[in-house]
Short mmCIF file of C-alpha atoms in Angstrom, two decimals:
data_model
loop_
_atom_site.label_atom_id
_atom_site.label_comp_id
_atom_site.label_asym_id
_atom_site.label_seq_id
_atom_site.Cartn_x
_atom_site.Cartn_y
_atom_site.Cartn_z
CA GLY O 1 -31.17 -11.80 10.76
CA PHE O 2 -29.01 -8.78 10.77
CA LEU O 3 -25.32 -8.78 9.97
CA GLN O 4 -22.89 -7.56 12.55
CA GLU O 5 -21.59 -4.04 11.92
CA VAL O 6 -18.19 -3.95 10.24
CA LYS O 7 -16.07 -0.81 10.31
CA LEU O 8 -13.83 -0.42 7.28
CA SER O 9 -10.57 1.51 7.42
CA PRO O 10 -10.49 4.69 5.36
CA ARG O 11 -8.82 4.30 1.99
CA ALA O 12 -6.04 6.51 0.67
CA ALA O 13 -5.68 7.97 -2.80
CA ILE O 14 -2.75 7.61 -5.18
CA SER O 15 -2.84 10.19 -7.95
CA GLY O 16 -0.69 11.20 -10.87
CA THR O 17 -0.53 12.16 -14.52
CA VAL O 18 0.73 9.80 -17.23
CA VAL O 19 2.62 11.32 -20.16
CA THR O 20 4.69 10.02 -23.08
CA SER O 21 8.46 10.49 -23.23
CA ASP O 22 7.70 13.66 -25.23
CA GLY O 23 5.44 15.00 -22.46
CA ASP O 24 2.08 14.40 -24.18
CA GLU O 25 -0.73 13.42 -21.82
CA ILE O 26 -2.02 9.88 -22.33
CA GLU O 27 -5.80 9.49 -22.23
CA GLU O 28 -7.28 6.10 -21.33
CA ALA O 29 -4.05 4.57 -20.04
CA SER O 30 -4.93 1.62 -17.85
CA ILE O 31 -3.57 1.96 -14.30
CA SER O 32 -3.73 -1.12 -12.09
CA VAL O 33 -2.43 -1.59 -8.57
CA SER O 34 -0.92 -4.63 -6.86
CA ALA O 35 0.97 -5.32 -3.66
CA SER O 36 4.71 -4.99 -4.26
CA ARG O 37 7.00 -7.97 -3.98
CA LEU O 38 8.98 -6.17 -1.28
CA PHE O 39 5.82 -5.55 0.77
CA ARG O 40 4.89 -9.24 0.62
CA THR O 41 8.19 -10.17 2.28
CA TYR O 42 7.32 -8.04 5.31
CA LEU O 43 4.12 -9.99 5.98
CA GLU O 44 3.44 -13.26 7.74
CA SER O 45 1.88 -16.03 5.64
CA ASP O 46 -1.65 -15.37 6.95
CA ALA O 47 -1.39 -11.69 5.95
CA GLN O 48 -0.05 -12.74 2.54
CA ALA O 49 -3.18 -14.88 2.17
CA VAL O 50 -5.24 -11.74 2.83
CA LEU O 51 -3.34 -9.99 0.00
CA ASP O 52 -4.05 -12.87 -2.36
CA ALA O 53 -7.78 -12.57 -1.65
CA LEU O 54 -7.94 -8.81 -2.26
CA SER O 55 -9.35 -7.20 -5.39
CA TYR O 56 -6.95 -4.47 -6.38
CA PRO O 57 -8.17 -1.22 -7.92
CA ALA O 58 -7.75 -0.22 -11.54
CA THR O 59 -8.72 2.89 -13.46
CA LEU O 60 -8.19 4.75 -16.73
CA SER O 61 -6.46 8.08 -17.06
CA ASN O 62 -8.65 11.02 -18.08
CA GLY O 63 -8.21 13.38 -21.04
CA ASP O 64 -5.37 15.20 -19.27
CA GLY O 65 -3.57 11.94 -18.39
CA GLY O 66 -4.64 12.28 -14.74
CA PHE O 67 -5.78 9.44 -12.53
CA VAL O 68 -6.74 8.59 -8.96
CA VAL O 69 -6.86 5.09 -7.45
CA TRP O 70 -8.00 4.31 -3.92
CA VAL O 71 -6.00 1.79 -1.88
CA ASP O 72 -5.79 0.43 1.65
CA PRO O 73 -3.03 2.29 3.51
CA ASP O 74 -2.17 -0.82 5.52
CA VAL O 75 -2.73 -4.56 5.55
CA SER O 76 -2.71 -6.41 8.86
CA THR O 77 -1.36 -3.27 10.57
CA THR O 78 1.64 -3.09 8.21
CA ALA O 79 1.99 0.02 6.02
CA ALA O 80 1.23 -1.09 2.46
CA ILE O 81 3.59 -0.73 -0.50
CA TYR O 82 2.12 -0.92 -4.01
CA ASP O 83 3.30 -1.24 -7.60
CA LEU O 84 1.38 0.53 -10.37
CA GLU O 85 1.20 -0.98 -13.87
CA LEU O 86 0.68 1.67 -16.57
CA VAL O 87 -0.60 0.36 -19.91
CA PRO O 88 -1.10 3.04 -22.57
CA PRO O 89 -3.65 2.45 -25.33
CA ALA O 90 -2.15 1.14 -28.59
CA GLU O 91 -2.68 4.45 -30.40
CA ALA O 92 -0.38 6.24 -27.90
CA MET O 93 2.57 4.22 -29.29
CA ALA O 94 4.09 4.34 -25.81
CA PRO O 95 5.49 1.40 -23.84
CA ARG O 96 3.91 -0.30 -20.85
CA TRP O 97 5.67 0.71 -17.61
CA THR O 98 5.73 0.00 -13.86
CA VAL O 99 6.03 2.43 -10.97
CA ASP O 100 7.52 0.43 -8.11
CA SER O 101 7.17 0.70 -4.36
CA VAL O 102 4.57 3.43 -3.90
CA GLN O 103 4.02 4.03 -0.18
CA ILE O 104 1.08 5.77 1.40
CA ALA O 105 1.92 8.56 3.83
CA ASP O 106 -1.31 8.16 5.82
CA SER O 107 -4.99 7.44 5.22
CA GLU O 108 -5.92 11.11 5.46
CA SER O 109 -3.86 12.24 2.49
CA THR O 110 -3.44 11.74 -1.22
CA SER O 111 -0.07 10.38 -2.28
CA SER O 112 0.66 12.31 -5.45
CA LEU O 113 3.15 10.80 -7.85
CA GLY O 114 3.12 13.97 -9.94
CA THR O 115 3.92 13.53 -13.62
CA ILE O 116 4.89 9.99 -14.59
CA GLN O 117 6.85 10.21 -17.82
CA LEU O 118 6.99 6.90 -19.64
CA PRO O 119 10.34 5.94 -21.16
CA PRO O 120 10.98 6.38 -24.89
CA ALA O 121 9.61 3.59 -27.05
CA ALA O 122 11.30 1.11 -29.34
CA TRP O 123 9.23 -0.54 -32.07
CA ALA O 124 9.61 -3.87 -33.81
CA ARG O 125 7.49 -6.00 -36.09
CA GLY O 126 7.73 -9.45 -37.52
CA VAL O 127 5.85 -12.59 -38.49
CA VAL O 128 5.02 -15.31 -35.98
CA ARG O 129 5.77 -18.67 -37.54
CA ALA O 130 5.37 -22.31 -36.55
CA GLY O 131 6.91 -24.92 -38.78
CA GLY O 132 7.54 -22.25 -41.41
CA GLU O 133 3.86 -21.23 -41.61
CA ALA O 134 2.56 -17.84 -40.44
CA VAL O 135 0.39 -18.09 -37.32
CA ALA O 136 -2.71 -15.89 -37.06
CA ASP O 137 -3.91 -14.65 -33.66
CA ALA O 138 -0.75 -15.81 -31.83
CA GLU O 139 -0.13 -14.17 -28.48
CA VAL O 140 3.32 -12.62 -28.06
CA ARG O 141 4.48 -11.58 -24.58
CA ILE O 142 7.70 -9.78 -23.74
CA TYR O 143 9.17 -9.64 -20.26
CA GLN O 144 12.05 -7.59 -18.92
CA ILE O 145 14.22 -9.12 -16.21
CA ASP O 146 14.86 -6.53 -13.50
CA ASP O 147 18.61 -6.25 -13.14
CA ASN O 148 18.27 -3.86 -10.21
CA ALA O 149 20.16 -5.66 -7.43
CA SER O 150 18.78 -3.35 -4.73
CA LEU O 151 15.45 -5.22 -4.58
CA CYS O 152 17.23 -8.54 -4.08
CA GLU O 153 19.41 -6.92 -1.43
CA GLN O 154 16.31 -5.61 0.36
CA LEU O 155 14.59 -8.99 0.05
CA ALA O 156 17.65 -10.80 1.36
CA LEU O 157 17.41 -8.74 4.55
CA THR O 158 13.95 -10.16 5.22
CA ALA O 159 13.89 -13.52 3.43
CA ASP O 160 15.69 -16.76 4.28
CA THR O 161 15.79 -17.95 0.68
CA GLY O 162 17.67 -16.70 -2.34
CA CYS O 163 16.33 -13.91 -4.49
CA GLU O 164 15.09 -14.39 -8.02
CA PRO O 165 15.10 -11.29 -10.25
CA THR O 166 11.68 -9.87 -11.03
CA ALA O 167 10.34 -10.35 -14.56
CA ARG O 168 8.21 -7.38 -15.61
CA LEU O 169 5.59 -7.86 -18.31
CA ARG O 170 6.30 -5.21 -20.94
CA GLY O 171 3.52 -6.07 -23.34
CA ILE O 172 1.05 -8.52 -24.84
CA TRP O 173 0.27 -8.45 -28.55
CA ARG O 174 -1.60 -10.64 -31.04
CA SER O 175 -0.57 -11.40 -34.59
CA ASP O 176 -2.91 -10.46 -37.43
CA ASP O 177 -4.45 -12.84 -39.98
CA ASP O 178 -1.13 -13.00 -41.86
CA GLY O 179 0.93 -13.63 -38.70
CA TRP O 180 2.32 -10.08 -38.47
CA VAL O 181 2.73 -8.57 -35.03
CA ALA O 182 3.87 -5.03 -34.12
CA ILE O 183 5.24 -4.39 -30.65
CA VAL O 184 6.13 -1.34 -28.57
CA VAL O 185 8.60 -1.76 -25.69
CA PRO O 186 10.74 0.58 -23.57
CA ASP O 187 13.90 1.61 -25.40
CA VAL O 188 16.59 -0.17 -23.36
CA ASP O 189 19.35 1.99 -24.84
CA VAL O 190 18.05 5.01 -22.93
CA LEU O 191 17.09 3.31 -19.65
#
């Protein structure tokens, strides 16, 4: 048999250019999209289930640092709000970063973020040890707790429960054969 015709809503584009803190374009930065925490609070539980089932778009920036990702402008008739995770390649020596709360004007337009300048980087290195012995191929993750109270204030307006601060993943690294790991994170002294 034939399937019933399904009409899909037009998608909207989010575009921008990713650059280092010095203004250098970043080629092959990974850009991934997810529904923002704030947006989830606006939705009923059945619409949140729809969000959980979605495959979110991801792309890589081109040679000029430019990118375009296509998203749904709304979910269950509610205007969507997205977060973009920007992960530069290791050779860029730039930190991972998040662009929060990107809203789509309408499905007919491109929402341009313009130039997204990543924060300055801080570097550290050390040996991963367990019981005094170096550990090869250990995974090291660093998170940053969002101390921005405005998100919790916004969430408190729509949620009946307390607000937990958001933990942002700032990087994942693996130690080498000798246990050494080198990390790049946003420089908190300049944020």
